[in-house]
Coordinates of N, CA and C in Angstrom, one line a residue:
M1 N -7.8 22.1 -12.1 CA -7.7 23.1 -13.0 C -7.0 22.6 -14.2
G2 N -7.2 23.2 -15.4 CA -6.6 22.8 -16.6 C -6.6 23.9 -17.6
K3 N -6.3 23.6 -18.8 CA -6.2 24.6 -19.9 C -7.0 24.1 -21.0
G4 N -7.2 25.0 -22.0 CA -7.9 24.6 -23.2 C -7.1 25.0 -24.4
K5 N -7.3 24.3 -25.5 CA -6.6 24.6 -26.7 C -7.6 24.6 -27.8
I6 N -7.6 25.7 -28.6 CA -8.6 25.8 -29.7 C -8.0 24.9 -30.8
I7 N -8.9 24.0 -31.2 CA -8.5 23.1 -32.3 C -8.9 23.6 -33.7
S8 N -10.2 24.0 -33.7 CA -10.7 24.6 -35.0 C -12.0 25.4 -34.7
G9 N -12.5 25.9 -35.8 CA -13.8 26.6 -35.7 C -13.7 28.1 -35.8
G10 N -14.6 28.7 -35.2 CA -14.7 30.2 -35.2 C -15.8 30.6 -36.1
T11 N -16.3 29.7 -36.9 CA -17.5 30.0 -37.8 C -18.7 30.4 -36.9
A12 N -19.1 31.6 -37.1 CA -20.3 32.1 -36.3 C -20.0 32.1 -34.8
G13 N -18.7 32.0 -34.4 CA -18.4 32.1 -33.0 C -18.3 30.7 -32.3
L14 N -18.5 29.6 -33.0 CA -18.5 28.3 -32.4 C -17.1 27.7 -32.7
Y15 N -16.4 27.3 -31.6 CA -15.1 26.7 -31.7 C -15.1 25.3 -31.1
T16 N -14.1 24.5 -31.6 CA -13.8 23.2 -31.0 C -12.6 23.4 -30.2
I17 N -12.7 23.0 -28.9 CA -11.6 23.2 -27.9 C -11.3 21.8 -27.3
E18 N -10.0 21.6 -27.2 CA -9.5 20.4 -26.4 C -9.2 20.9 -25.0
V19 N -9.8 20.2 -24.1 CA -9.6 20.5 -22.7 C -8.4 19.7 -22.2
N20 N -7.3 20.4 -21.7 CA -6.1 19.8 -21.2 C -6.2 19.8 -19.7
Y21 N -6.4 18.6 -19.1 CA -6.5 18.5 -17.6 C -5.2 18.7 -16.9
Y22 N -5.2 19.1 -15.7 CA -4.0 19.3 -14.9 C -3.6 18.0 -14.3
R23 N -2.7 17.3 -15.0 CA -2.3 15.9 -14.7 C -1.2 15.9 -13.6
E24 N -0.6 17.1 -13.3 CA 0.4 17.1 -12.2 C -0.2 16.6 -10.9
R25 N -1.4 16.9 -10.7 CA -2.1 16.5 -9.4 C -2.1 14.9 -9.3
Y26 N -2.4 14.3 -10.4 CA -2.4 12.8 -10.4 C -1.0 12.3 -10.2
T27 N -0.1 12.9 -10.9 CA 1.3 12.5 -10.8 C 1.8 12.7 -9.3
A28 N 1.5 13.8 -8.7 CA 1.9 14.0 -7.3 C 1.3 13.0 -6.4
Q29 N 0.0 12.7 -6.6 CA -0.6 11.7 -5.7 C 0.1 10.3 -5.9
I30 N 0.4 9.9 -7.1 CA 1.0 8.6 -7.3 C 2.4 8.6 -6.7
A31 N 3.1 9.7 -6.8 CA 4.5 9.8 -6.2 C 4.4 9.6 -4.6
K32 N 3.4 10.3 -4.0 CA 3.2 10.1 -2.6 C 2.9 8.7 -2.2
L33 N 2.0 8.1 -3.0 CA 1.7 6.7 -2.7 C 2.9 5.8 -2.8
N34 N 3.7 6.0 -3.8 CA 4.9 5.2 -4.0 C 5.9 5.4 -2.8
E35 N 6.0 6.6 -2.3 CA 6.8 6.9 -1.1 C 6.3 6.1 0.1
R36 N 5.0 6.0 0.2 CA 4.5 5.2 1.3 C 4.7 3.7 1.2
I37 N 4.7 3.3 -0.1 CA 5.0 1.9 -0.4 C 6.4 1.6 0.0
T38 N 7.3 2.5 -0.3 CA 8.7 2.3 0.1 C 8.9 2.1 1.6
V39 N 8.2 2.9 2.4 CA 8.2 2.8 3.8 C 7.6 1.5 4.3
I40 N 6.5 1.1 3.7 CA 5.9 -0.2 4.0 C 6.8 -1.4 3.7
D41 N 7.5 -1.3 2.6 CA 8.4 -2.4 2.2 C 9.5 -2.6 3.3
A42 N 10.0 -1.5 3.8 CA 11.0 -1.5 4.9 C 10.3 -2.2 6.1
Q43 N 9.1 -1.8 6.4 CA 8.4 -2.4 7.6 C 8.2 -4.0 7.4
I44 N 7.9 -4.3 6.2 CA 7.7 -5.8 5.8 C 9.0 -6.5 6.1
T45 N 10.1 -6.0 5.6 CA 11.4 -6.6 5.7 C 11.7 -6.8 7.2
S46 N 11.5 -5.7 8.0 CA 11.7 -5.7 9.4 C 10.9 -6.8 10.2
I47 N 9.6 -6.8 9.8 CA 8.7 -7.8 10.5 C 9.1 -9.2 10.1
E48 N 9.5 -9.4 8.8 CA 9.9 -10.8 8.4 C 11.1 -11.2 9.1
A49 N 12.1 -10.3 9.4 CA 13.3 -10.6 10.1 C 12.9 -11.0 11.6
E50 N 12.0 -10.3 12.2 CA 11.5 -10.6 13.5 C 10.9 -12.0 13.6
I51 N 10.1 -12.3 12.6 CA 9.5 -13.6 12.5 C 10.5 -14.7 12.4
T52 N 11.5 -14.5 11.6 CA 12.6 -15.5 11.4 C 13.3 -15.7 12.7
T53 N 13.6 -14.7 13.4 CA 14.3 -14.8 14.7 C 13.5 -15.5 15.7
L54 N 12.2 -15.1 15.8 CA 11.3 -15.7 16.7 C 11.1 -17.2 16.4
Q55 N 11.0 -17.5 15.2 CA 10.8 -18.9 14.8 C 12.0 -19.8 15.2
A56 N 13.2 -19.2 15.2 CA 14.4 -19.9 15.7 C 14.3 -20.2 17.2
V57 N 13.8 -19.2 17.9 CA 13.6 -19.3 19.3 C 12.6 -20.4 19.7
I58 N 11.5 -20.4 18.9 CA 10.4 -21.4 19.1 C 11.0 -22.8 18.8
T59 N 11.7 -22.9 17.8 CA 12.3 -24.2 17.4 C 13.2 -24.7 18.5
A60 N 14.0 -23.8 19.0 CA 15.0 -24.2 20.1 C 14.2 -24.6 21.4
L61 N 13.1 -23.9 21.7 CA 12.3 -24.2 22.8 C 11.7 -25.6 22.7
E62 N 11.2 -25.9 21.5 CA 10.5 -27.1 21.2 C 11.5 -28.3 21.4
L63 N 12.7 -28.1 20.9 CA 13.8 -29.1 21.1 C 14.1 -29.3 22.5
Q64 N 14.2 -28.2 23.2 CA 14.5 -28.2 24.7 C 13.4 -29.0 25.4
I65 N 12.2 -28.7 25.1 CA 11.0 -29.4 25.7 C 11.1 -30.9 25.4
A66 N 11.4 -31.2 24.2 CA 11.4 -32.6 23.8 C 12.5 -33.4 24.6
G67 N 13.5 -32.7 25.1 CA 14.6 -33.3 25.8 C 14.3 -33.5 27.3
Y68 N 13.3 -32.8 27.8 CA 13.0 -32.9 29.3 C 12.3 -34.3 29.6
D69 N 12.7 -34.7 30.8 CA 12.0 -35.9 31.3 C 10.8 -35.4 32.2
P70 N 9.5 -35.7 31.8 CA 8.4 -35.2 32.4 C 8.3 -35.6 33.9
V71 N 8.9 -36.6 34.3 CA 8.8 -37.0 35.7 C 9.8 -36.3 36.6
T72 N 11.1 -36.2 36.1 CA 12.1 -35.7 37.0 C 12.3 -34.2 36.8
Q73 N 11.9 -33.7 35.6 CA 12.1 -32.2 35.3 C 10.8 -31.5 35.1
K74 N 9.9 -31.8 35.9 CA 8.5 -31.3 35.8 C 8.5 -29.7 35.9
N75 N 9.2 -29.1 36.8 CA 9.2 -27.7 36.9 C 9.8 -27.0 35.7
E76 N 11.0 -27.5 35.2 CA 11.6 -27.0 34.0 C 10.7 -27.1 32.8
L77 N 10.1 -28.2 32.7 CA 9.1 -28.5 31.6 C 8.0 -27.5 31.6
K78 N 7.4 -27.2 32.8 CA 6.3 -26.2 32.9 C 6.8 -24.8 32.5
T79 N 8.0 -24.5 33.0 CA 8.5 -23.1 32.6 C 8.8 -23.0 31.1
A80 N 9.4 -24.0 30.6 CA 9.6 -24.0 29.1 C 8.3 -24.0 28.3
M81 N 7.3 -24.7 28.8 CA 6.1 -24.8 28.0 C 5.4 -23.4 28.1
A82 N 5.5 -22.7 29.3 CA 4.9 -21.4 29.4 C 5.6 -20.4 28.5
T83 N 6.9 -20.5 28.5 CA 7.7 -19.6 27.6 C 7.3 -19.9 26.1
L84 N 7.2 -21.2 25.8 CA 6.8 -21.5 24.4 C 5.4 -20.9 24.0
V85 N 4.5 -21.0 24.9 CA 3.2 -20.5 24.6 C 3.2 -19.0 24.4
T86 N 4.0 -18.3 25.2 CA 4.2 -16.9 25.1 C 4.8 -16.5 23.7
K87 N 5.9 -17.3 23.4 CA 6.5 -17.0 22.1 C 5.6 -17.3 20.9
Q88 N 4.8 -18.3 21.0 CA 3.8 -18.6 19.9 C 2.8 -17.5 19.8
T89 N 2.4 -17.0 21.0 CA 1.4 -15.9 21.0 C 2.1 -14.7 20.3
D90 N 3.3 -14.4 20.6 CA 4.1 -13.3 20.0 C 4.2 -13.5 18.4
M91 N 4.3 -14.8 18.0 CA 4.4 -15.1 16.6 C 3.1 -14.8 15.9
I92 N 2.0 -15.2 16.6 CA 0.7 -14.9 16.0 C 0.5 -13.4 15.8
A93 N 0.9 -12.6 16.8 CA 0.8 -11.1 16.7 C 1.7 -10.6 15.6
L94 N 2.9 -11.1 15.4 CA 3.8 -10.7 14.4 C 3.2 -11.0 13.0
R95 N 2.7 -12.2 12.8 CA 2.1 -12.6 11.5 C 0.9 -11.7 11.2
R96 N 0.1 -11.4 12.2 CA -1.1 -10.6 12.0 C -0.6 -9.2 11.6
R97 N 0.4 -8.7 12.3 CA 1.0 -7.3 11.9 C 1.5 -7.4 10.5
L98 N 2.2 -8.4 10.1 CA 2.8 -8.6 8.7 C 1.6 -8.6 7.7
N99 N 0.6 -9.3 8.0 CA -0.6 -9.4 7.1 C -1.2 -8.0 6.9
Y100 N -1.3 -7.3 8.0 CA -1.9 -5.9 8.0 C -1.1 -5.0 7.1
V101 N 0.2 -5.0 7.3 CA 1.1 -4.1 6.6 C 1.1 -4.5 5.1
K102 N 1.0 -5.8 4.8 CA 0.9 -6.2 3.4 C -0.4 -5.8 2.8
L103 N -1.4 -5.8 3.6 CA -2.7 -5.4 3.1 C -2.7 -3.8 2.8
Q104 N -2.0 -3.1 3.6 CA -1.9 -1.7 3.4 C -1.1 -1.4 2.0
K105 N -0.1 -2.2 1.8 CA 0.7 -2.1 0.6 C -0.2 -2.4 -0.6
T106 N -1.0 -3.5 -0.6 CA -1.9 -3.8 -1.7 C -2.9 -2.7 -1.9
S107 N -3.4 -2.1 -0.9 CA -4.3 -1.0 -1.0 C -3.7 0.2 -1.7
L108 N -2.5 0.5 -1.3 CA -1.8 1.6 -2.0 C -1.6 1.3 -3.5
Q109 N -1.2 0.1 -3.8 CA -0.9 -0.3 -5.2 C -2.2 -0.2 -6.0
L110 N -3.3 -0.6 -5.4 CA -4.6 -0.5 -6.1 C -5.0 0.9 -6.3
K111 N -4.7 1.8 -5.4 CA -5.0 3.2 -5.5 C -4.2 3.8 -6.7
I112 N -2.9 3.4 -6.8 CA -2.1 3.8 -7.9 C -2.6 3.4 -9.2
K113 N -3.0 2.1 -9.3 CA -3.6 1.5 -10.5 C -4.9 2.3 -10.9
Y114 N -5.7 2.5 -9.9 CA -6.9 3.2 -10.1 C -6.7 4.6 -10.7
L115 N -5.7 5.3 -10.1 CA -5.4 6.7 -10.6 C -4.9 6.6 -12.1
Q116 N -4.0 5.6 -12.3 CA -3.4 5.5 -13.7 C -4.5 5.1 -14.7
D117 N -5.4 4.2 -14.3 CA -6.4 3.7 -15.2 C -7.5 4.7 -15.5
N118 N -7.7 5.6 -14.5 CA -8.9 6.5 -14.6 C -8.5 7.9 -14.8
M119 N -7.3 8.2 -15.2 CA -6.9 9.6 -15.5 C -7.7 10.0 -16.7
P120 N -8.4 11.1 -16.6 CA -9.3 11.5 -17.7 C -8.5 11.8 -19.0
A121 N -9.2 11.5 -20.1 CA -8.6 11.8 -21.4 C -8.9 13.3 -21.6
D122 N -8.2 13.9 -22.6 CA -8.4 15.3 -22.9 C -9.6 15.4 -23.9
P123 N -10.8 15.7 -23.5 CA -11.9 15.7 -24.4 C -11.9 16.9 -25.3
Q124 N -12.6 16.8 -26.4 CA -12.8 17.9 -27.3 C -14.3 18.3 -27.1
I125 N -14.5 19.6 -26.9 CA -15.8 20.1 -26.7 C -16.1 21.3 -27.6
S126 N -17.3 21.7 -27.7 CA -17.6 22.9 -28.5 C -17.8 24.1 -27.5
A127 N -17.4 25.2 -27.9 CA -17.5 26.4 -27.0 C -17.8 27.6 -27.9
W128 N -18.7 28.5 -27.4 CA -19.1 29.7 -28.1 C -18.2 30.8 -27.7
C129 N -17.8 31.7 -28.6 CA -17.1 32.9 -28.3 C -18.1 33.8 -27.7
A130 N -17.8 34.4 -26.5 CA -18.8 35.2 -25.8 C -19.1 36.6 -26.5
D131 N -18.1 37.1 -27.2 CA -18.4 38.5 -27.8 C -18.4 38.4 -29.3
L132 N -18.3 37.2 -29.9 CA -18.4 37.0 -31.3 C -17.5 37.9 -32.1
T133 N -16.2 37.9 -31.7 CA -15.2 38.7 -32.4 C -14.8 37.9 -33.6
E134 N -14.7 38.6 -34.8 CA -14.4 37.8 -36.0 C -12.9 38.0 -36.4
D135 N -12.1 38.8 -35.7 CA -10.7 38.9 -36.0 C -9.9 38.1 -35.0

């Protein structure tokens, strides 16, 4: 919905009107999208912290594995390797989740840009007076 403003005219009932679009709807959509981006930013920070912690665990496991003697500590080595594989799988899942959340953020940013770039201008149109009142 919007409003119109008479710019000029009236001659023989023909007016020039500027259509003023209801821009509050665009502004409200952009505000909602920005709120969602704020939530996603918090998720990104959380996931990145999880990745950092998990990377430290993986590095410690790798160092531990490097210190094992494959002949005398075969069982410990197997257990550590199994744990390492599990942690690496967890890392892949975390990185995938991080990429997904970042993709969501990019999508929202593009929606905001689209709304800002494609907000219609206030066009001027001709309109006839329906009852041809001259006063």
